[in-house]
PDB file of C-alpha atoms in Angstrom:
ATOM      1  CA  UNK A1270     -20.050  10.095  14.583  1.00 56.00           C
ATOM      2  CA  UNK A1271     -19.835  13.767  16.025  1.00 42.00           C
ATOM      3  CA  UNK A1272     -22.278  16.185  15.031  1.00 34.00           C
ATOM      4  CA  UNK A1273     -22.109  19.830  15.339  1.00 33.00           C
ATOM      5  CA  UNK A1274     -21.390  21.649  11.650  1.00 31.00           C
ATOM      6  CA  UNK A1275     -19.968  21.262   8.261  1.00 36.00           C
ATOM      7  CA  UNK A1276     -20.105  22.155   4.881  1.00 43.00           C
ATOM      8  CA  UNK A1277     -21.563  21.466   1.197  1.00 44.00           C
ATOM      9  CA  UNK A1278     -18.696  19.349  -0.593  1.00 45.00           C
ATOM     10  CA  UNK A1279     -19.654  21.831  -3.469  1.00 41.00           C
ATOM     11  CA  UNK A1280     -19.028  24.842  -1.575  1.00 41.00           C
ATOM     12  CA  UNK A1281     -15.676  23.728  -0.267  1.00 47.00           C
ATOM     13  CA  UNK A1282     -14.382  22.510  -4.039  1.00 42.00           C
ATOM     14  CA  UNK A1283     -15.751  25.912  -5.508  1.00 39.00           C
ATOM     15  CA  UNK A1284     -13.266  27.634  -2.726  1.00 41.00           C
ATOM     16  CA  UNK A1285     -10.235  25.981  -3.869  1.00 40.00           C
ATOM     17  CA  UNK A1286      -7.544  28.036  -5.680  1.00 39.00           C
ATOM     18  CA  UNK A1287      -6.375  25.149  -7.917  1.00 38.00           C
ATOM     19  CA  UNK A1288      -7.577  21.566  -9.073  1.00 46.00           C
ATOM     20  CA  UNK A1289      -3.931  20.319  -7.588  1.00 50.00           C
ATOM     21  CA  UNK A1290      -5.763  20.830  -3.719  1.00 52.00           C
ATOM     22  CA  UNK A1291      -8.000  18.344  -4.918  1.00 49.00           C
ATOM     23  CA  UNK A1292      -5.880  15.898  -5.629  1.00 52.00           C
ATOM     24  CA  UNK A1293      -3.578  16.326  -2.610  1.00 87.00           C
ATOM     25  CA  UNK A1294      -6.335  15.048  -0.289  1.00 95.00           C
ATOM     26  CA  UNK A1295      -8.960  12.920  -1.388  1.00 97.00           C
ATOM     27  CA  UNK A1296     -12.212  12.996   0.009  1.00 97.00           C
ATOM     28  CA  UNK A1297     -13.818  11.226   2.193  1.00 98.00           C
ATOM     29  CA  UNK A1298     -17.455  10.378   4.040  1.00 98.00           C
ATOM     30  CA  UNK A1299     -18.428   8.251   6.672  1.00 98.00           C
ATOM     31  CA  UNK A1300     -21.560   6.606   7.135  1.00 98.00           C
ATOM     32  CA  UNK A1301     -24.251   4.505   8.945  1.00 98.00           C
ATOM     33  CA  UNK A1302     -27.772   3.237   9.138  1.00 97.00           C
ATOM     34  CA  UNK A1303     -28.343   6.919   9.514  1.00 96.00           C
ATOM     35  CA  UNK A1304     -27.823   7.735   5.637  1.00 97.00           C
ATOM     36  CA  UNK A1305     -30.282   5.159   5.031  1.00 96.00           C
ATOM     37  CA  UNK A1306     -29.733   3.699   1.546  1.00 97.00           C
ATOM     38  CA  UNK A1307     -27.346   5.283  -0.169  1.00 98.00           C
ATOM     39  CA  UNK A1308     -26.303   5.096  -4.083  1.00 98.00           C
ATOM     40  CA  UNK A1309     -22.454   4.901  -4.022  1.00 98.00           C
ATOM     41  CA  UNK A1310     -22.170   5.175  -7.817  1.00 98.00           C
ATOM     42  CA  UNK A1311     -23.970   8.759  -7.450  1.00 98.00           C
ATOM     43  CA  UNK A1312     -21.791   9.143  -4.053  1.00 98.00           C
ATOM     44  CA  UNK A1313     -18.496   8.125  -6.235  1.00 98.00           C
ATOM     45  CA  UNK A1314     -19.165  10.230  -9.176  1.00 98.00           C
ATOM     46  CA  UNK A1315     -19.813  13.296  -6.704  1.00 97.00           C
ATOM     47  CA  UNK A1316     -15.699  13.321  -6.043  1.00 97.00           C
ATOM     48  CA  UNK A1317     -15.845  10.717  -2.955  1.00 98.00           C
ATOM     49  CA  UNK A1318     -12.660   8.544  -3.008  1.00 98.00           C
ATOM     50  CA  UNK A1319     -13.297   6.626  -0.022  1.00 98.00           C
ATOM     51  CA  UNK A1320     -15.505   6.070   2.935  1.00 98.00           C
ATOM     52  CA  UNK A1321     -15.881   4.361   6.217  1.00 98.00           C
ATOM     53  CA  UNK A1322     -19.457   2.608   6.957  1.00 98.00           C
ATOM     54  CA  UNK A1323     -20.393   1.827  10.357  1.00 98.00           C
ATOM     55  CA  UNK A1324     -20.330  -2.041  11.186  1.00 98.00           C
ATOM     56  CA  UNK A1325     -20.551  -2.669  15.196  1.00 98.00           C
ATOM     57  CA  UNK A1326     -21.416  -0.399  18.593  1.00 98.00           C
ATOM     58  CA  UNK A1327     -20.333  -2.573  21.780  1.00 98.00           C
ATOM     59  CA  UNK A1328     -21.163  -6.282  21.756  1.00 98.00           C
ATOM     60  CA  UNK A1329     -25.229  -5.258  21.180  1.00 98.00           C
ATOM     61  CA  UNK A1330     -25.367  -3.416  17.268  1.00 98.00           C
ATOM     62  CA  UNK A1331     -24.609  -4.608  14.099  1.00 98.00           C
ATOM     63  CA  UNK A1332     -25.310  -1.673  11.993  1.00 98.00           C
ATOM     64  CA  UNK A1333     -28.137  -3.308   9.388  1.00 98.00           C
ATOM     65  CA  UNK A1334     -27.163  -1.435   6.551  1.00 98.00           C
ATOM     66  CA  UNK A1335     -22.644  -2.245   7.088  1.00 98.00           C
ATOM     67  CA  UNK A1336     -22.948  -5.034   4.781  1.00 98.00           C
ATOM     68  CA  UNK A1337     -24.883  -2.950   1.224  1.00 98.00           C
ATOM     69  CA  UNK A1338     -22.863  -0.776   2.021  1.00 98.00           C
ATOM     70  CA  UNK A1339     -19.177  -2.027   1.807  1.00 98.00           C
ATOM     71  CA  UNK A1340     -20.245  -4.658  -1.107  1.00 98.00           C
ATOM     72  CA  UNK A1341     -21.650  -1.417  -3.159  1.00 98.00           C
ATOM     73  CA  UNK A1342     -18.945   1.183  -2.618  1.00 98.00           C
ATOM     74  CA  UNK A1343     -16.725  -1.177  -3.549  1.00 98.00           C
ATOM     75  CA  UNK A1344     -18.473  -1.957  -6.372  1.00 98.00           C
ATOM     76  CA  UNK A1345     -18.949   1.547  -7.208  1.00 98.00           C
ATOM     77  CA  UNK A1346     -15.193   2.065  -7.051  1.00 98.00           C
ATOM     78  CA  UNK A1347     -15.188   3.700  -3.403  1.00 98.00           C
ATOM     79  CA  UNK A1348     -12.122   2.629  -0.683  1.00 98.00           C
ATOM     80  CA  UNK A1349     -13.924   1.143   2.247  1.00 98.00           C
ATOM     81  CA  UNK A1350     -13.248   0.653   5.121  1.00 98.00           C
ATOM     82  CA  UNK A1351     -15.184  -0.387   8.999  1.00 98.00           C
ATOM     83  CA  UNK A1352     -15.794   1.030  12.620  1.00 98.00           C
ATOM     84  CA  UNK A1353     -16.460   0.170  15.744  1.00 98.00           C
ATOM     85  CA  UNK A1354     -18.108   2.469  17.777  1.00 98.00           C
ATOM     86  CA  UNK A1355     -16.272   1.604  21.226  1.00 98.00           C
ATOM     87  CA  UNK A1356     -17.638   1.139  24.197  1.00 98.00           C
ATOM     88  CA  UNK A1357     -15.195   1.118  26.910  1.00 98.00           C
ATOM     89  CA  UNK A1358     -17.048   1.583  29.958  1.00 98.00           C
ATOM     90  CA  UNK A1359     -18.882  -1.554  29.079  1.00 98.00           C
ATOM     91  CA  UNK A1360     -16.662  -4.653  27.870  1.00 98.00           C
ATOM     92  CA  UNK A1361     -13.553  -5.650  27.613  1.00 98.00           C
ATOM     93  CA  UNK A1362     -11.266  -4.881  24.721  1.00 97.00           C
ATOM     94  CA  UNK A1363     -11.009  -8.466  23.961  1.00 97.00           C
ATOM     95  CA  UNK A1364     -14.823  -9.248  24.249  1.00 98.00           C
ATOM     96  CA  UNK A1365     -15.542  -5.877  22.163  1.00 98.00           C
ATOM     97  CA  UNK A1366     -12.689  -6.838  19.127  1.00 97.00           C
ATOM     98  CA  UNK A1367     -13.976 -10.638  18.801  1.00 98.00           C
ATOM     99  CA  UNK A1368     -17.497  -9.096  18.231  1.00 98.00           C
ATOM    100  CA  UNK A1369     -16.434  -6.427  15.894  1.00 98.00           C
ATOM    101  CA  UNK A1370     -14.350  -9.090  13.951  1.00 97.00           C
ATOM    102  CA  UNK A1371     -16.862 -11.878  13.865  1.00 98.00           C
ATOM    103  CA  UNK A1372     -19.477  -9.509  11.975  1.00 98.00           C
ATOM    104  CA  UNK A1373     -16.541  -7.175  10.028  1.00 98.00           C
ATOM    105  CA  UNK A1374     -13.699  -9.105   9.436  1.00 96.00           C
ATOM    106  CA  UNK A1375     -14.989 -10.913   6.343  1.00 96.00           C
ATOM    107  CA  UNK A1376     -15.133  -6.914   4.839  1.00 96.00           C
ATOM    108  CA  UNK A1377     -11.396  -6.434   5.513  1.00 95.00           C
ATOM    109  CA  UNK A1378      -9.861  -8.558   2.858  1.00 95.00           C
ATOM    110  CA  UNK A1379      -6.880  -8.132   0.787  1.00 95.00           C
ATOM    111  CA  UNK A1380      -9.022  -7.332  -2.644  1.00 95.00           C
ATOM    112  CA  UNK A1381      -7.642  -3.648  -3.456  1.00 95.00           C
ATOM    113  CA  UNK A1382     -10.811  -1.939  -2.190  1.00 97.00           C
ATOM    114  CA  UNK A1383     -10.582  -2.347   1.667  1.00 97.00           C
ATOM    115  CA  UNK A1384      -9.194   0.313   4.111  1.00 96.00           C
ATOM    116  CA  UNK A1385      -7.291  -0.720   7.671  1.00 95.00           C
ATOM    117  CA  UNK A1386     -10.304  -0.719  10.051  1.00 96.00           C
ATOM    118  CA  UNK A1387     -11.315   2.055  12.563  1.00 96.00           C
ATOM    119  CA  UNK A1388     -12.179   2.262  15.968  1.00 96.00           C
ATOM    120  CA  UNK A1389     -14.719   5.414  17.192  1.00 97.00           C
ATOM    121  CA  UNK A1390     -13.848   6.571  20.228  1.00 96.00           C
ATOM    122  CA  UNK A1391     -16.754   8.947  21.823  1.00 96.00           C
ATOM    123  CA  UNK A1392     -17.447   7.068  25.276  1.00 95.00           C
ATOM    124  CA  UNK A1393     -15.632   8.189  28.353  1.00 94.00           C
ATOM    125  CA  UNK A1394     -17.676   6.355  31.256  1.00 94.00           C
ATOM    126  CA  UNK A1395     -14.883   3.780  32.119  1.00 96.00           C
ATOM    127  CA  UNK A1396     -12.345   1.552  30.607  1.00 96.00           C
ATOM    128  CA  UNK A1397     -12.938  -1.871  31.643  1.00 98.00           C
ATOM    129  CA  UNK A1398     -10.392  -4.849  32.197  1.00 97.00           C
ATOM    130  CA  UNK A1399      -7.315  -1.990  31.715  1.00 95.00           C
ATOM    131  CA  UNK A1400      -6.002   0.806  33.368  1.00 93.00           C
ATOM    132  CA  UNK A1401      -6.559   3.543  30.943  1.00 90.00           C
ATOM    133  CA  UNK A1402      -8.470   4.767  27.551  1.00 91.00           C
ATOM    134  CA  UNK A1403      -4.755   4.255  25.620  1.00 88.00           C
ATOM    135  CA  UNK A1404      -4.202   0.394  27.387  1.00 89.00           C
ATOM    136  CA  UNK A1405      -7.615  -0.228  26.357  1.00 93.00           C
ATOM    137  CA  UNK A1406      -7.781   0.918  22.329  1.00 91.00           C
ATOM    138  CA  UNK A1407      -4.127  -0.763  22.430  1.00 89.00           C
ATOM    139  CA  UNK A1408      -5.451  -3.835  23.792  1.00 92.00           C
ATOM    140  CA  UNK A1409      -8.490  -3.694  21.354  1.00 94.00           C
ATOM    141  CA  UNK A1410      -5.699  -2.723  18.241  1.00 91.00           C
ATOM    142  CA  UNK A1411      -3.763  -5.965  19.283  1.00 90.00           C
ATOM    143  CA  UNK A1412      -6.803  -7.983  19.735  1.00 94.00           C
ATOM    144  CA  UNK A1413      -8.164  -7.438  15.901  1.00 94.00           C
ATOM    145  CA  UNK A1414      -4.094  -7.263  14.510  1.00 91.00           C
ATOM    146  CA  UNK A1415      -3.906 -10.703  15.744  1.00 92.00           C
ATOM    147  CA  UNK A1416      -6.786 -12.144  13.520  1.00 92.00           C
ATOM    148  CA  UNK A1417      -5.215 -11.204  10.537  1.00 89.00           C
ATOM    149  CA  UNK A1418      -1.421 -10.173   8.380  1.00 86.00           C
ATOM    150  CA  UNK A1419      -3.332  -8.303   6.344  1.00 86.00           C
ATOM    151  CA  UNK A1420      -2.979  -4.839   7.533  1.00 85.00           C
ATOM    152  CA  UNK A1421      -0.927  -3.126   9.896  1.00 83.00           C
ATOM    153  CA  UNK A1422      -2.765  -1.175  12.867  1.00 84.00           C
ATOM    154  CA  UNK A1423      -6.536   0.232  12.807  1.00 90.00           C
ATOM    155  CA  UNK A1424      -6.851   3.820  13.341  1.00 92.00           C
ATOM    156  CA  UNK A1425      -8.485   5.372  16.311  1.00 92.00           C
ATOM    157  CA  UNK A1426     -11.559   8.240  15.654  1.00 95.00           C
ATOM    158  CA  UNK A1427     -11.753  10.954  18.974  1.00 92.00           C
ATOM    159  CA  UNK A1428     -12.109  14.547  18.838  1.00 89.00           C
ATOM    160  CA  UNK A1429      -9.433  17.371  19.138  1.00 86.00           C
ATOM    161  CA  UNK A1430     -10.556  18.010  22.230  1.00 79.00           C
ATOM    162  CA  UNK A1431     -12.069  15.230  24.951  1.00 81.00           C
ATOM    163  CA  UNK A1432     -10.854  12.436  23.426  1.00 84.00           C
ATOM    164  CA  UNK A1433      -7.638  12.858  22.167  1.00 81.00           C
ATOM    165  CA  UNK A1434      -6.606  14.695  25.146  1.00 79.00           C
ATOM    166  CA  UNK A1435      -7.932  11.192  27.287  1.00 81.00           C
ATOM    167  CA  UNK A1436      -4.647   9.525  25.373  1.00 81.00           C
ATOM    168  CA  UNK A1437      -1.531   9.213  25.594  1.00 71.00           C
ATOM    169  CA  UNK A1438       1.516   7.681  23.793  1.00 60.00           C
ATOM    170  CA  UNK A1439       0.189   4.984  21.426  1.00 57.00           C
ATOM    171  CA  UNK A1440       3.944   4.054  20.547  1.00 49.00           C
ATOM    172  CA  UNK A1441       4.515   3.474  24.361  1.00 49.00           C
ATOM    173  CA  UNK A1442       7.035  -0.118  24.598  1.00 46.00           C
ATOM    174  CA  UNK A1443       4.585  -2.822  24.189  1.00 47.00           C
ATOM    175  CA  UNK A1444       1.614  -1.024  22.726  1.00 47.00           C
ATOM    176  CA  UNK A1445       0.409  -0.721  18.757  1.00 51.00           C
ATOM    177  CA  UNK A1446       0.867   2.513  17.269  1.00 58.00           C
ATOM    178  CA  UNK A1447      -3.089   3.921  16.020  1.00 72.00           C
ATOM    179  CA  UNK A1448      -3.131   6.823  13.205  1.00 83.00           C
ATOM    180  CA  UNK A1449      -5.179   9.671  14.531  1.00 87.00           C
ATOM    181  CA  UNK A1450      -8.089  10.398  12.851  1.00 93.00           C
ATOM    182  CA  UNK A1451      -9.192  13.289  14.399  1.00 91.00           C
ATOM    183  CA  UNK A1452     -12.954  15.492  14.772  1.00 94.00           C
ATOM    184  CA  UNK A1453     -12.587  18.954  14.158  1.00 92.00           C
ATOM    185  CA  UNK A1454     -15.311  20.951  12.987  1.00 94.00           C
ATOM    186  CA  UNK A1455     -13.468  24.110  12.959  1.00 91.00           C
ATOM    187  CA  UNK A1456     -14.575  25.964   9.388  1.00 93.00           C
ATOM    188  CA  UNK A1457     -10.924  25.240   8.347  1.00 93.00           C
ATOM    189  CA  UNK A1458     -11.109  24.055   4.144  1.00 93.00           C
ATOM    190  CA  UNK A1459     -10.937  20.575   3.737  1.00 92.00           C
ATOM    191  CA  UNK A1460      -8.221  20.524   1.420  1.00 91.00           C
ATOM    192  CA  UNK A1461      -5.385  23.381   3.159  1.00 91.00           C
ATOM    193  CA  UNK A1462      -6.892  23.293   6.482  1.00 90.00           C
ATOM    194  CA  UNK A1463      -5.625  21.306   9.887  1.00 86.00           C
ATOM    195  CA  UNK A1464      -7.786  19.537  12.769  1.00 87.00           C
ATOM    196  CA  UNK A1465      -5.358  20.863  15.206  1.00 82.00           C
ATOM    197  CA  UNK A1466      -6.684  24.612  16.155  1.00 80.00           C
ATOM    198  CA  UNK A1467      -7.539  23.202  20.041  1.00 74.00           C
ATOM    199  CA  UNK A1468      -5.944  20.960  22.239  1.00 62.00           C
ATOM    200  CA  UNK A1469      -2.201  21.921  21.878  1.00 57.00           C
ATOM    201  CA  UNK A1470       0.039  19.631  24.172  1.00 56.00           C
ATOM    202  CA  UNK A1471      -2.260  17.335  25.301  1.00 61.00           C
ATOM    203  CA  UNK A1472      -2.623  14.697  22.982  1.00 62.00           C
ATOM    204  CA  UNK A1473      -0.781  11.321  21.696  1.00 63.00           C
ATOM    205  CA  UNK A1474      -0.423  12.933  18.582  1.00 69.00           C
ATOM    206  CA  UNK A1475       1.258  16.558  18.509  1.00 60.00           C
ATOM    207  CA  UNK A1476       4.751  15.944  19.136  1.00 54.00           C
ATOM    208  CA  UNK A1477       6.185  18.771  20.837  1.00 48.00           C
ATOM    209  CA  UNK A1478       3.871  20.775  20.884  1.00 44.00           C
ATOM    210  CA  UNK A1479       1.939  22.555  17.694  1.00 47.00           C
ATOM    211  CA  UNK A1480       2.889  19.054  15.510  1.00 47.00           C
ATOM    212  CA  UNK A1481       0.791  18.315  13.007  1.00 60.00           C
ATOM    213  CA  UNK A1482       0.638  14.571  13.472  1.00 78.00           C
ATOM    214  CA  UNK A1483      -3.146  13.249  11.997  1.00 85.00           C
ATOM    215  CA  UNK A1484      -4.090  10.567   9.340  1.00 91.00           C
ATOM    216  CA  UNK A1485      -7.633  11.519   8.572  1.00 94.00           C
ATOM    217  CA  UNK A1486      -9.896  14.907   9.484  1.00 96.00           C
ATOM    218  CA  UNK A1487     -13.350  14.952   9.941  1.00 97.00           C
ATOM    219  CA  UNK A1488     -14.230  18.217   9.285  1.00 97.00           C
ATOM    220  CA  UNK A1489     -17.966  18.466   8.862  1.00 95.00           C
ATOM    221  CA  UNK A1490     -21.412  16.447   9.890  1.00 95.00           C
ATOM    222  CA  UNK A1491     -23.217  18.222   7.363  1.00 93.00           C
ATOM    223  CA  UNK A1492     -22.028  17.634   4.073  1.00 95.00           C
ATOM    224  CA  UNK A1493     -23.952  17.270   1.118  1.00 96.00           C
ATOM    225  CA  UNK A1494     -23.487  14.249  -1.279  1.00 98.00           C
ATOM    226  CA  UNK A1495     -25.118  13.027  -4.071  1.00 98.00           C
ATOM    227  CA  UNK A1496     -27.320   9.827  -3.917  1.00 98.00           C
ATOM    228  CA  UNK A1497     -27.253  10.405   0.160  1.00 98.00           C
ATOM    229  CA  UNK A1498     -30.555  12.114   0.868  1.00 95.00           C
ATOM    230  CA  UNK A1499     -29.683  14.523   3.915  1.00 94.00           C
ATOM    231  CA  UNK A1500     -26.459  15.078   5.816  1.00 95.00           C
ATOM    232  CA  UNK A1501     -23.359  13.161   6.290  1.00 97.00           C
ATOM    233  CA  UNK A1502     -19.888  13.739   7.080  1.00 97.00           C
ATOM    234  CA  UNK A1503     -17.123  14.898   5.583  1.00 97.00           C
ATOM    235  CA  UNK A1504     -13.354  13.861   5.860  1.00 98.00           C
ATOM    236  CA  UNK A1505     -10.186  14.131   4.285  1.00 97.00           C
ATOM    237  CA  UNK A1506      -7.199  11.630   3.724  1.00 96.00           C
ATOM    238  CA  UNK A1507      -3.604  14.042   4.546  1.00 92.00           C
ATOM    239  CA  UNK A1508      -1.978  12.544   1.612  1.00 93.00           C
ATOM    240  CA  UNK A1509      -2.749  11.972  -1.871  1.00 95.00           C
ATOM    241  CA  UNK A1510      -5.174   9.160  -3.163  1.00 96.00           C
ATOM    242  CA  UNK A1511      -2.484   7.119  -3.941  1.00 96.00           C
ATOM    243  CA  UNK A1512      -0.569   6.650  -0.680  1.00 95.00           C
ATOM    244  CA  UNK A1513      -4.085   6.375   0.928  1.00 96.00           C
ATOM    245  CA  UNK A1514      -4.136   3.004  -1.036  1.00 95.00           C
ATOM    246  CA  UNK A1515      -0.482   2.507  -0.068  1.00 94.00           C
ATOM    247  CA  UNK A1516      -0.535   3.120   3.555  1.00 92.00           C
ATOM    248  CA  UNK A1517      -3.915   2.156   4.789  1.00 94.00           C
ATOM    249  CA  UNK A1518      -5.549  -0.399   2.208  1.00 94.00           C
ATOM    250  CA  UNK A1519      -5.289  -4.121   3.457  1.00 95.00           C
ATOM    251  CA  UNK A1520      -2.828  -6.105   1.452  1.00 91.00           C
TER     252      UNK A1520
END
């Protein structure tokens, strides 16, 4: 997803105050054929509680390294969960969600280790078959709800900025309400920080103004994990480990 700067995980745990921060808000990576092959034991035992692996971009990519890695950070004890990297200005929500489903969907199970699923929103060329980014990522949300009970709503990825400022109301009559899961590399600590520093008033998400409505932060590109040989990034969960299981794993 969005690269610009970040931190070492190591760094930001050696600034906390107290161990409690840490528990507050579990961390969080996500990843693609980028990372290469990664070792989730090494990347569990290095803090991460959960992670988000890349699976689909459009209707032309299946990422070849989605299916290693949600069978081995589950394994390894890791909450996982999988993207679509959107593309709007190409294909239809419908077209776009039966593609993403037909390679993903046998991932996002009810087996205590899979998260709600995520679409990546980073392509503003065009929203095809609807009238606007939000009727489009609503039509996609109700397009993959459909194919299963076993989760409420997927979550939508944009940045502070362009992105969540192309939305509007997701709870709109008629539409499916998306968590915001929001890129902000601001230098803001993982743990006490917020993604909203930019973009005040603009967005689905910040409720009169200043609100401090988000799910998930990504808050670095260049974090540094063990068994992941160079960067990746770096997110927290706004809640403790526990509710992340609660709220966003598929039952």
């Amino acid at each position: 997803m969005k690269k610009v700067l970040g931190y070492s995980a190591v760094l930001l745990a050696a600034s906390l105050s107290t161990s409690s921060l840490m528990a507050q808000r579990p961390l969080g990576i996500d990843v693609s054929s980028f990372q290469g092959s990664i070792n989730w034991t090494s990347v569990h035992g290095d803090g991460v509680k959960w992670a988000y692996a890349k699976a689909t971009e459009g209707t032309y990519y299946h990422d070849a390294d989605f299916n290693n890695n949600i069978a081995n950070g589950k394994a390894a004890g890791v909450q996982m969960g999988c993207y679509d990297f959107c593309r709007p200005d190409l294909y239809s929500p419908a077209t776009e969600a039966n593609y993403f489903w037909a390679f993903a969907g046998g991932k996002i199970i009810a087996d205590g280790k899979s998260l709600y699923p995520m679409l990546d929103f980073e392509t503003f060329g065009g929203h095809v078959g609807e009238p606007n980014y939000t009727a489009w990522m609503n039509a996609w949300s109700s397009d993959v709800k459909a194919k299963t009970s076993h989760f409420l709503h997927p979550l939508i990825y944009c940045s502070a900025g362009t992105g969540a400022c192309d939305l509007i109301e997701f709870d709109q009559p008629g539409g499916i309400y998306l968590s915001a899961w929001i890129a902000n590399y601001n230098g803001q600590n993982l743990y006490t920080g917020t993604p909203w520093s930019c973009c005040t008033c603009c967005n689905a998400w910040q409720t009169g103004c200043g609100g401090a409505n988000w799910t998930m932060w990504q808050v670095s590109s260049s974090g540094a994990i063990s068994g992941i040989s160079g960067n990746v990034d770096l997110d927290a969960y706004r809640l403790t480990f526990t509710d992340l299981v609660a709220n966003q794993g598929v039952k």
